[in-house]
Short mmCIF file of C-alpha atoms and ligand atoms in Angstrom, two decimals:
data_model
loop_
_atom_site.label_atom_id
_atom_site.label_comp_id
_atom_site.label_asym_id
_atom_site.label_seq_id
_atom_site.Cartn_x
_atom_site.Cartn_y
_atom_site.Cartn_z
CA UNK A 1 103.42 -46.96 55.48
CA UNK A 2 106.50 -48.34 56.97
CA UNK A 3 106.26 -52.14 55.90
CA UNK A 4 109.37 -53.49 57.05
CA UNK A 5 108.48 -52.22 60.43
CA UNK A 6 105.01 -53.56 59.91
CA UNK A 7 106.40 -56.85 59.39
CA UNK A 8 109.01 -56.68 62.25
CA UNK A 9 106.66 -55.88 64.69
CA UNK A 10 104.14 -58.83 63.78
CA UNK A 11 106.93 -61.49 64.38
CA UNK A 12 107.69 -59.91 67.20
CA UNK A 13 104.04 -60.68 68.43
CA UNK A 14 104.01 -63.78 66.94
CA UNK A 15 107.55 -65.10 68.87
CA UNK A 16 105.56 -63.18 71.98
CA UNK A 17 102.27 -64.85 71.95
CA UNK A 18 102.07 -67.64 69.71
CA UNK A 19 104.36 -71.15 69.74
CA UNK A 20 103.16 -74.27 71.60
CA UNK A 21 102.08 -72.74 74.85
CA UNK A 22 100.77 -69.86 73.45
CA UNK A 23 97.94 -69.44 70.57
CA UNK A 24 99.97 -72.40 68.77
CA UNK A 25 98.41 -70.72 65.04
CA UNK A 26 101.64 -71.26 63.37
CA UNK A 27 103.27 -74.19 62.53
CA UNK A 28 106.24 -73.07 60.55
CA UNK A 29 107.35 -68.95 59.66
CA UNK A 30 108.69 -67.91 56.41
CA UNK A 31 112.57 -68.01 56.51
CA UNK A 32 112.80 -64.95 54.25
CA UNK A 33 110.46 -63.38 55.85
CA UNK A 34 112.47 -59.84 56.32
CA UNK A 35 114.57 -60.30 52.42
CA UNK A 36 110.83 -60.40 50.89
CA UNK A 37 109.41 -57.71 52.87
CA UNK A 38 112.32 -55.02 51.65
CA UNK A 39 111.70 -56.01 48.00
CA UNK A 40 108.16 -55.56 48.60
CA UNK A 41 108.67 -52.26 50.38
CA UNK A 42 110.32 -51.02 47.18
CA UNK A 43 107.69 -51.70 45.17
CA UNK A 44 105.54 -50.06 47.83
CA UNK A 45 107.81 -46.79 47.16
CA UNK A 46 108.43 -47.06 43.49
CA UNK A 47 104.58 -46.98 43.45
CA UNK A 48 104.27 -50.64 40.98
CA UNK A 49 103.37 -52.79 43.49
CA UNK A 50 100.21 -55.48 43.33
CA UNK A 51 97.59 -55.42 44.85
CA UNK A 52 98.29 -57.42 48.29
CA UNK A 53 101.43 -54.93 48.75
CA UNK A 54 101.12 -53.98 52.51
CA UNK A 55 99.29 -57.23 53.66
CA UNK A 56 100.73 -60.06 56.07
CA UNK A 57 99.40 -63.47 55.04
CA UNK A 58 99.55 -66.97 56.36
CA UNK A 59 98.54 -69.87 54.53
CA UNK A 60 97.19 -73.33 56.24
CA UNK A 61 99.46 -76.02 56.30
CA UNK A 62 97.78 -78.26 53.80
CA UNK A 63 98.94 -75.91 50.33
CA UNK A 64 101.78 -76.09 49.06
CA UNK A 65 104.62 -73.05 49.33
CA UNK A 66 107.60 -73.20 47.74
CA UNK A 67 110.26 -74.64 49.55
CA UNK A 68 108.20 -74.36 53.17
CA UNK A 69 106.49 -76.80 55.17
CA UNK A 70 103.54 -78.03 54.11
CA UNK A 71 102.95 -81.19 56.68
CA UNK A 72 99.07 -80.93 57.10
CA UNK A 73 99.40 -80.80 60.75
CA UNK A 74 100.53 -84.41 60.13
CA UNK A 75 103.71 -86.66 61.15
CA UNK A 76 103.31 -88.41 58.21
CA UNK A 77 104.56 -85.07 56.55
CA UNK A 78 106.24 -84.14 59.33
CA UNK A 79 109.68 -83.27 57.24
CA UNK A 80 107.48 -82.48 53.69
CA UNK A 81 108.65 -79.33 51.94
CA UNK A 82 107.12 -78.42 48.81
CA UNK A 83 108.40 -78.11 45.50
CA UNK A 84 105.91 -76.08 44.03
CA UNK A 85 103.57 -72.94 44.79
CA UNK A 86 99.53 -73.89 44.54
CA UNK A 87 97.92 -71.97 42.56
CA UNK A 88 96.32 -69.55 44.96
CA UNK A 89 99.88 -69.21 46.40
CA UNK A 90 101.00 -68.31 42.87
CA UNK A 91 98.51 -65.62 42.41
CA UNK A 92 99.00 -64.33 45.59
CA UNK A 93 102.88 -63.20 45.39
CA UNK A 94 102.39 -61.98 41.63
CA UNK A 95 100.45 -59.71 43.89
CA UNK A 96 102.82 -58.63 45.96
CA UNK A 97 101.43 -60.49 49.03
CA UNK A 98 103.74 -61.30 51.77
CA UNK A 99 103.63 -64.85 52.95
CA UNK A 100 104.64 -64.56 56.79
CA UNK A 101 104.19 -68.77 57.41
CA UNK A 102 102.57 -72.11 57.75
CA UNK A 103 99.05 -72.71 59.92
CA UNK A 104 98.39 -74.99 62.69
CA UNK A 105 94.95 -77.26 61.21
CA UNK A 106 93.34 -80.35 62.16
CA UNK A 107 95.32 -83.09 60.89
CA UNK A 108 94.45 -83.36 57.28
CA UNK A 109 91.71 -81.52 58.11
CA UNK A 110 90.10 -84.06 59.21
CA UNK A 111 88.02 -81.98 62.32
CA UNK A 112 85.94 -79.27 63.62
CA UNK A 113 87.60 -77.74 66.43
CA UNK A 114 91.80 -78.01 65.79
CA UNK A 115 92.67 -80.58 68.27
CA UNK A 116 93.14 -83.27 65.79
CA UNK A 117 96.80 -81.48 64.94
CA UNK A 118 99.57 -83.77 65.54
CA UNK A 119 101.53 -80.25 66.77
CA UNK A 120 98.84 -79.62 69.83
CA UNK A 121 95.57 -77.57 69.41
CA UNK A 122 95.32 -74.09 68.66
CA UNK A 123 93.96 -71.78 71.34
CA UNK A 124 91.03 -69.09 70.46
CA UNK A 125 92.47 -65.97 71.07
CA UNK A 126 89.40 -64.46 72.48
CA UNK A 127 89.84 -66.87 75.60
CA UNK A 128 92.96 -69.55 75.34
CA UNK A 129 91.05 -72.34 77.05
CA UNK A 130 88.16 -72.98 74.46
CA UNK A 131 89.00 -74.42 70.62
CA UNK A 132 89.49 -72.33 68.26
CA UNK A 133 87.33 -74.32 65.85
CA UNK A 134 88.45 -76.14 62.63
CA UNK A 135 89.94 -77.44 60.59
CA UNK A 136 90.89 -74.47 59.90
CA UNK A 137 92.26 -73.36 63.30
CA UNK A 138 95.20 -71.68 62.58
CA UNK A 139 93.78 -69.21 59.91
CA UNK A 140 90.76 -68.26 61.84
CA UNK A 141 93.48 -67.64 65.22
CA UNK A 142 96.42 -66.47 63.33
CA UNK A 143 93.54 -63.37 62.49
CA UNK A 144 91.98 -62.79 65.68
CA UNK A 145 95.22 -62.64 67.31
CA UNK A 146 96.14 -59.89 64.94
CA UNK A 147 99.51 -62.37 63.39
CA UNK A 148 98.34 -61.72 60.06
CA UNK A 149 95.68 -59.39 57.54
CA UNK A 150 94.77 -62.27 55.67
CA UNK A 151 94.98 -66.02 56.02
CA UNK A 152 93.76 -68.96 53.60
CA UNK A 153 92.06 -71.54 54.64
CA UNK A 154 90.20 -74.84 53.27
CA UNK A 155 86.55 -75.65 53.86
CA UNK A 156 85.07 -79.68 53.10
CA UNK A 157 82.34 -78.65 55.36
CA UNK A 158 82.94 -75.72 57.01
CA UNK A 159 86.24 -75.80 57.66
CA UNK A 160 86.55 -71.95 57.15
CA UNK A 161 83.30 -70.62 58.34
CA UNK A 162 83.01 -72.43 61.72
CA UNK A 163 86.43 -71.42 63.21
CA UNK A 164 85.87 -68.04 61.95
CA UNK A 165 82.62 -68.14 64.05
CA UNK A 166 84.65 -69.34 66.77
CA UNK A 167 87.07 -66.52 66.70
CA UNK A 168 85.15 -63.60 65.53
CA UNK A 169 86.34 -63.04 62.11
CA UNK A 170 85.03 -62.85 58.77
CA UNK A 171 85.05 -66.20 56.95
CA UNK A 172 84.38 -67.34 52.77
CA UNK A 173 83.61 -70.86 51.27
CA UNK A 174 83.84 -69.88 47.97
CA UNK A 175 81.43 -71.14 45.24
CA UNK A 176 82.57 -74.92 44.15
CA UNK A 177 84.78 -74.07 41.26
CA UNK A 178 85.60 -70.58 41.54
CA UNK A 179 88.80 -71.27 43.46
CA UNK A 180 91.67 -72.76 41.68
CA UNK A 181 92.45 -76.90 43.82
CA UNK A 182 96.13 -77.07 42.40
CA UNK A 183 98.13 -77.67 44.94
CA UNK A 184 95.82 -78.26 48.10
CA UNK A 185 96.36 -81.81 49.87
CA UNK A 186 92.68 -82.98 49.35
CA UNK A 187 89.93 -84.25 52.19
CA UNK A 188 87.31 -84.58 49.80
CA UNK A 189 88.21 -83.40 46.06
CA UNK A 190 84.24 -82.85 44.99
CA UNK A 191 83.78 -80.45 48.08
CA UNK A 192 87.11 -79.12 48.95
CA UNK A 193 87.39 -74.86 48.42
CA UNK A 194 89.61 -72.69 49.57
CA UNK A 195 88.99 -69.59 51.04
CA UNK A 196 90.23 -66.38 53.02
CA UNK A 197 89.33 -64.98 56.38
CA UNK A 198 90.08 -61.87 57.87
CA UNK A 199 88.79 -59.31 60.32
CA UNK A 200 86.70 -57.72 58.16
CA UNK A 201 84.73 -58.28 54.40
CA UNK A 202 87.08 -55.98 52.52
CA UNK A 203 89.91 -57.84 52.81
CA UNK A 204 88.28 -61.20 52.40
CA UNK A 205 86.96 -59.90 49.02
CA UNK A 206 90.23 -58.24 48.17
CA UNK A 207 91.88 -61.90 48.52
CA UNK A 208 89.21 -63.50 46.56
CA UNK A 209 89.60 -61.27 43.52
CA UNK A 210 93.35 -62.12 44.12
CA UNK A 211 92.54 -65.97 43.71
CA UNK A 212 89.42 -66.49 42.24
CA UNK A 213 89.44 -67.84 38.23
CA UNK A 214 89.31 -70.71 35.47
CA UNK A 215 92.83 -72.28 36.14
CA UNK A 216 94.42 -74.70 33.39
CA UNK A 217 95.09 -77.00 36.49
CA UNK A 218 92.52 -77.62 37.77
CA UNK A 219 89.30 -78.71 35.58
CA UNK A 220 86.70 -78.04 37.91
CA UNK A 221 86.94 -74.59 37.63
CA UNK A 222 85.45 -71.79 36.20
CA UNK A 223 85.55 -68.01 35.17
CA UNK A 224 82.29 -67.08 36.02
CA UNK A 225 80.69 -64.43 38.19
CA UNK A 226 77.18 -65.04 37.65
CA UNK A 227 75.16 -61.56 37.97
CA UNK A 228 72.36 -62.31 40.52
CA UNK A 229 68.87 -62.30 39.78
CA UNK A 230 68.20 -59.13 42.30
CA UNK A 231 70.91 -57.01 40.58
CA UNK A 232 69.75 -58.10 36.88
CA UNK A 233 66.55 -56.64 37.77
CA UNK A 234 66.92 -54.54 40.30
CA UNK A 235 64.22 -56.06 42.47
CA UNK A 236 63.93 -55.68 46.66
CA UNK A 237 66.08 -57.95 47.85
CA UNK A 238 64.59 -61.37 49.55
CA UNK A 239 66.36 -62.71 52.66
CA UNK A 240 65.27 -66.49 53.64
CA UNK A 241 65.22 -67.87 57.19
CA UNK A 242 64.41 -71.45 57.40
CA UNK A 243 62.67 -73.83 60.53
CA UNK A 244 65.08 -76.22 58.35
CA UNK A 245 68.45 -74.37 59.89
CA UNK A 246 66.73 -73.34 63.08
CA UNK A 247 66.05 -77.31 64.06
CA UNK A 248 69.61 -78.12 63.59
CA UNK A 249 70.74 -75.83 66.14
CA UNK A 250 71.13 -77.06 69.48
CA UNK A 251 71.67 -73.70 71.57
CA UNK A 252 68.26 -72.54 70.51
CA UNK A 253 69.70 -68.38 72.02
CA UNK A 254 71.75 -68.53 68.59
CA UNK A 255 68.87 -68.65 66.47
CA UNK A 256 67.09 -65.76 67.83
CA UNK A 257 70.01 -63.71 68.30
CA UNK A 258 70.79 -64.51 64.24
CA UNK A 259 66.75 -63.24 63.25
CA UNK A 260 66.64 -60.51 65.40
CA UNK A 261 69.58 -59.31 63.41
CA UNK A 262 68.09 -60.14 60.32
CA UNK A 263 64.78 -58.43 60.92
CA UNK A 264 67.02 -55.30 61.80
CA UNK A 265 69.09 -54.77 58.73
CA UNK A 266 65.78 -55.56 56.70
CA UNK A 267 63.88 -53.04 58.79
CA UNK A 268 66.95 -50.21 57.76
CA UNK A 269 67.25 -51.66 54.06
CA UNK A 270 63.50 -52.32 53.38
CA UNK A 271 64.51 -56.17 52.82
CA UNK A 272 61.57 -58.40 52.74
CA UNK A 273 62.30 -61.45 54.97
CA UNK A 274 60.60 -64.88 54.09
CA UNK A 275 60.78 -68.43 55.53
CA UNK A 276 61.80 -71.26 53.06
CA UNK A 277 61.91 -74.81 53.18
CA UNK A 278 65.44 -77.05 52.68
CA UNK A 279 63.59 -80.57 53.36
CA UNK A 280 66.78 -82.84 53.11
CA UNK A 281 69.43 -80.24 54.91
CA UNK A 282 68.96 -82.79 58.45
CA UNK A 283 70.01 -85.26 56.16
CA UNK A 284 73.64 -83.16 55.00
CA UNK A 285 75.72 -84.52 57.73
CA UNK A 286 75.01 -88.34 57.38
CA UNK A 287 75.38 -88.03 53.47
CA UNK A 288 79.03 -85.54 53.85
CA UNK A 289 80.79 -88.16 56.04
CA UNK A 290 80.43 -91.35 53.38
CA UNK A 291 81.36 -88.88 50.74
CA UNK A 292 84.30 -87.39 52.80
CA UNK A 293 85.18 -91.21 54.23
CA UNK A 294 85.69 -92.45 50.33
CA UNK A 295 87.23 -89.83 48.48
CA UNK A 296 90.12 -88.80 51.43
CA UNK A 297 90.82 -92.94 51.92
CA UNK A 298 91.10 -92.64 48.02
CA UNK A 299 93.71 -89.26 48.04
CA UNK A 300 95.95 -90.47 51.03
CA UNK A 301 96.45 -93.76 49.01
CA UNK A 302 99.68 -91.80 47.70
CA UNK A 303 101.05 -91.69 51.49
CA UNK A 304 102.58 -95.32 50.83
CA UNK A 305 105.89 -93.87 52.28
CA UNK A 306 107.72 -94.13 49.22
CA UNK A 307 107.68 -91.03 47.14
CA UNK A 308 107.37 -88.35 50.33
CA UNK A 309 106.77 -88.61 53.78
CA UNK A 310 105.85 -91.39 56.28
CA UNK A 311 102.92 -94.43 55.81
CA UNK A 312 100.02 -92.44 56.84
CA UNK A 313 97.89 -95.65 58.43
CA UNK A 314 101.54 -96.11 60.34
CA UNK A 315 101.80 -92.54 61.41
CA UNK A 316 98.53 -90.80 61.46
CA UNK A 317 96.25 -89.71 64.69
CA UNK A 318 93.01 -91.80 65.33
CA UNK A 319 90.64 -89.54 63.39
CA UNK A 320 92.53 -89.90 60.24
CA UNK A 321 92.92 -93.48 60.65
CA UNK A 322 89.22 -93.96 61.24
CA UNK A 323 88.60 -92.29 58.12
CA UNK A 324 91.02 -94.45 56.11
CA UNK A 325 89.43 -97.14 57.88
CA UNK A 326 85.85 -96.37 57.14
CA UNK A 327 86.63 -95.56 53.52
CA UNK A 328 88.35 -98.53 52.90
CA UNK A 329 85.08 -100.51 54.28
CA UNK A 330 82.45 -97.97 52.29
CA UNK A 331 84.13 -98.78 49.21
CA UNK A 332 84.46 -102.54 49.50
CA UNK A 333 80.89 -102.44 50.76
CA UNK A 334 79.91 -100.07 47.47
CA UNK A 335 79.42 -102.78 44.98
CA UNK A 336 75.86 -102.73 46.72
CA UNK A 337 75.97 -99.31 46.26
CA UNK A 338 74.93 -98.57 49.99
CA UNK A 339 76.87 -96.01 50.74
CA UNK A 340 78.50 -93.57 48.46
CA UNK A 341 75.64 -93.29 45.83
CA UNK A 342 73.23 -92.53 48.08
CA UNK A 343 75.12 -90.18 49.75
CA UNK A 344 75.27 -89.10 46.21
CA UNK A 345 71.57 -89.17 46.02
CA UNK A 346 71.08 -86.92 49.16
CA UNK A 347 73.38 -84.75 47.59
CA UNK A 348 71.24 -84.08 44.72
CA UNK A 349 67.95 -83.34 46.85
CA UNK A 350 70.03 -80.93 49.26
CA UNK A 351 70.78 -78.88 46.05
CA UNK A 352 67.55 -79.03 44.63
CA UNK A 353 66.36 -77.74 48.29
CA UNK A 354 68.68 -74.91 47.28
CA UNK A 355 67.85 -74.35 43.77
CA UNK A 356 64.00 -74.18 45.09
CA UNK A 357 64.83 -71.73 47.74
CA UNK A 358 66.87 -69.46 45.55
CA UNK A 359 64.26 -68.68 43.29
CA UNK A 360 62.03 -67.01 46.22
CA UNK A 361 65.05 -65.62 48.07
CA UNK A 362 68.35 -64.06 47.14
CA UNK A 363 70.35 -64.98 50.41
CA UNK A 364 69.65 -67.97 53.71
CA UNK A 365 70.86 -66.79 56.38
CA UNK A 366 71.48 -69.23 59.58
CA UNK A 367 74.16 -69.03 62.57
CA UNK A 368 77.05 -70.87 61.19
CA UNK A 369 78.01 -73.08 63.79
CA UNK A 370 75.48 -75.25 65.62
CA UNK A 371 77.06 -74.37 68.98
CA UNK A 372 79.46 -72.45 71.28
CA UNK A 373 83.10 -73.95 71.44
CA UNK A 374 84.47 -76.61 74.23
CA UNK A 375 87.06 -76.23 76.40
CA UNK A 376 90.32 -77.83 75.24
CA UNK A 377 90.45 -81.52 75.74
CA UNK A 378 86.62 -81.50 76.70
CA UNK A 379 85.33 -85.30 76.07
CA UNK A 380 82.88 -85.03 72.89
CA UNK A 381 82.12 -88.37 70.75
CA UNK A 382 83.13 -88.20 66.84
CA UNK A 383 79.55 -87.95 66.57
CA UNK A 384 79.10 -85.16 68.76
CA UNK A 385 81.87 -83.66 66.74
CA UNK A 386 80.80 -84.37 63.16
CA UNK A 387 77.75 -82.72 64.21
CA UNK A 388 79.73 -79.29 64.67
CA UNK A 389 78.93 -79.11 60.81
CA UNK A 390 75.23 -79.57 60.72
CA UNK A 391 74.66 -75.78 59.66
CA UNK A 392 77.56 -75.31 57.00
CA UNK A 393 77.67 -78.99 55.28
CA UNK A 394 74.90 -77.92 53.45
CA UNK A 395 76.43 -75.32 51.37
CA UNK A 396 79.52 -78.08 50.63
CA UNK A 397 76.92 -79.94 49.07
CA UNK A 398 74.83 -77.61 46.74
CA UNK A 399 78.27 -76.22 45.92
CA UNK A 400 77.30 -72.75 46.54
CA UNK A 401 78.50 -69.88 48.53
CA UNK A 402 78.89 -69.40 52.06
CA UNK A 403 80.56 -66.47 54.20
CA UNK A 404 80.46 -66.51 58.26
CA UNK A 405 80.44 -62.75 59.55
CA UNK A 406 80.91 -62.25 63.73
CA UNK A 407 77.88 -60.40 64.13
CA UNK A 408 77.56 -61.00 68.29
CA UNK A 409 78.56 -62.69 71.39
CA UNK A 410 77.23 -65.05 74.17
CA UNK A 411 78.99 -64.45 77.30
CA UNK A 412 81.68 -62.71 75.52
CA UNK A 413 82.16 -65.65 72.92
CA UNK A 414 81.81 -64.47 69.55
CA UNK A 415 78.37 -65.78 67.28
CA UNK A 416 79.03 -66.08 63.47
CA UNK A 417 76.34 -65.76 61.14
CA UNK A 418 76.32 -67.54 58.04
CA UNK A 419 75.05 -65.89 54.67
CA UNK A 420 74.61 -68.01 51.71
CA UNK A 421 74.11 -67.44 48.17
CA UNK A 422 73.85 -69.44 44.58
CA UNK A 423 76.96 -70.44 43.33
CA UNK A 424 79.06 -67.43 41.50
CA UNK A 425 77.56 -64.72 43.14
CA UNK A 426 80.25 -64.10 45.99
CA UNK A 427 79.90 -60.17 44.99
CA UNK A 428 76.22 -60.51 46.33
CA UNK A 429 77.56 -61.53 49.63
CA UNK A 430 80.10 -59.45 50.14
CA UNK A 431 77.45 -56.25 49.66
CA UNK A 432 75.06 -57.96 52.63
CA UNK A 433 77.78 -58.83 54.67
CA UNK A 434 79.06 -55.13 54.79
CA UNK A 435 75.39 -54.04 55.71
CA UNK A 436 75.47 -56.58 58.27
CA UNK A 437 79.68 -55.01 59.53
CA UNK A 438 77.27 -51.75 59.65
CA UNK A 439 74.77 -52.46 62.13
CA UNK A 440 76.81 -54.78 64.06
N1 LIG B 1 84.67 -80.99 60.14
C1 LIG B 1 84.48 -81.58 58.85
C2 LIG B 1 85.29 -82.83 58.76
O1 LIG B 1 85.95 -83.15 59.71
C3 LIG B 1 84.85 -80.61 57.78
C4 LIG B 1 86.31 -80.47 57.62
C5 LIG B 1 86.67 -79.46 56.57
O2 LIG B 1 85.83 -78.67 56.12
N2 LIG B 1 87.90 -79.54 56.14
O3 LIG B 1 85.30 -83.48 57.75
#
């Protein structure tokens, strides 16, 4: 493989079809870009290069990079370089991985559907006048539109899975823990993961064996990879459906289209399939947004505009600010403790509901995204729009893990399913989802 040429050719598309009135997926390329790609493409030749050699990858906007961009989609960070690589970022160039740039996001990721970005929405490639979805917009684009192998993205509540849905690529919320924090600008620290997408399940798992692992820097992590229950005793695997899912989803077409798919891979695979109850999940978006509210209010209280960057309530868009706003309130209000311990509460019951399920069924299955995507600049209330993540808050919540697959289309706009599994056994879903890739 030539991958200088490789790498030529993708700006080339990039400068071609992305920028503000294209796709709009990038919000800054790699400088040395071409100087990185050469010493790569020795390795390549020399035959002792890692195992990302050969891949184009783009990172979202709110990790850090040495010395690139890393403004969150944000003027408050407008002019923010970093000084340091995440950890992610760290493990992905000792693997030879080529980082091509910086993605477009909601700002602060603070969204569903990308048009929160101070820098203008991204487009879905699959048809330029509907969102791409978000907050994640730029990964989930930067993909479709071919600009990249792999991306990274971050996912509070379905931050990766619902614009992968949106723009028919493969999406992972890793287990909580599994994925070293260092070095991500936080929404909400006790839900935040990152995560890769890509157009298909082997390179999303090839990334996540990149990144995944206990990391010195980050205490909430672990070096796990739990060995499910179906593959410890080689049992017929169980897939759950639940009435739970099916009420949140508005465009009722989804849900059908998402069992009839079901019912044919366990037909093929002699799968049994079994409905299961998750009592609280209607209750996952009210609980996420005081949880979400407090802890980002909390992390942008280092935004002051001393040490880096701008005042954030002085330079911010409106969804941010309502956030900072609200969180400020919650938490004077907490003393009653209204807000964020019940939230805390519901948390608990959503991954009991889990834990109960699990131990009839190895994987819930669901679509991932409540709904097809707006048009651009459509008028939708923040409710409307918190709702976006009625189907993948959930697995935020329980901490477990969560991968959207494109497994159809509605009038030519792609469906994403979402396949979730207990915490640590990411392996699991990467099997189902390539039997799913199969029969697709
Ligand atoms: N849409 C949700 C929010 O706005 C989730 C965002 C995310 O996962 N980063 O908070």
């Amino acid at each position: 493989m030539n991958f200088l040429k490789k790498v030529k050719d993708t700006l080339k598309k990039i400068g071609e079809e992305d920028g503000k009135e294209g796709i709009n997926s990038f919000l800054h390329l790699n400088p040395d870009v071409l100087k990185e790609s050469e010493i790569i493409e020795k390795k390549i030749k020399s035959g002792k290069a890692g195992k990302l050699a050969g891949k184009i990858i783009a990172i979202k906007s709110n990790m850090n990079v040495l010395g690139m961009t890393a403004n969150c989609a944000s003027k408050t960070l407008e002019n923010y370089k970093s000084t340091y690589d995440a950890t992610v970022v760290k493990k992905i160039k000792k693997e030879d991985g080529l980082i091509i740039g910086m993605l477009n996001m909601d700002e602060f990721a603070c969204g569903s559907s990308g048009e929160t970005s101070a820098f203008g929405p991204t487009k879905n490639p699959i048809n330029k006048e509907l969102i791409s979805g978000g907050s994640s917009s730029g990964s989930a684009a930067s993909v479709a539109a071919g600009f990249c192998d792999i991306s990274l993205g971050s996912d509070t509540g379905g931050s990766i899975r619902n614009p992968a849905s949106h723009c028919g690529v493969v999406g992972l919320k890793p287990s909580y823990g599994s994925v070293s924090r260092y070095g991500l600008m936080d929404l909400s620290m006790s839900l935040d993961q990152i995560g890769p997408l890509a157009k298909n399940v082997e390179n999303v798992k090839l990334m996540f064996e990149v990144i995944f692992g206990k990391d010195g820097k980050d205490a909430t992590t672990f070096d796990v990879t739990e060995i499910p229950e179906h593959k410890k005793q080689k049992k017929t695997i169980t897939i759950g459906l639940s009435k739970d899912f099916e009420k949140l989803c508005s465009d009722k077409k989804m849900y059908e289209i998402i069992k009839k798919k079901v019912a044919e891979l366990a037909k093929k695979k002699g799968y049994k399939v079994v409905d299961v109850s998750l009592k609280h999940i209607n209750l996952a978006v009210q609980a996420y947004y005081p949880l979400c509210y407090v802890e980002f209010f909390s992390s942008t209280r280092k935004y002051d505009g001393r040490r880096y960057g701008h005042k954030i309530d002085e330079t911010c868009g409106p969804e941010v600010l309502r956030r900072i706003l609200g969180g400020s309130e919650i938490s004077q209000a907490e003393y009653s403790g209204l807000y964020y311990r019940n939230a805390l509460k519901v948390k608990e019951l959503i991954k009991q509901d889990f834990e109960n399920a699990f131990r009839k069924v190895d994987f819930i299955i669901s679509p991932t995204v409540p709904r097809l995507p707006h048009k651009i600049g459509s008028k939708i209330t923040p409710q409307e729009m918190y709702s976006y993540d009625a189907l993948t808050i959930p697995a935020n919540l329980a901490g477990i893990c969560a991968i959207s697959i494109p497994i159809s289309e509605i009038n030519k706009i792609p469906l994403g399913m979402q396949i979730m599994a207990p915490a640590f056994s990411e392996n699991s879903l990467f099997d189902i989802s390539e039997e799913f890739e199969q029969i697709k």
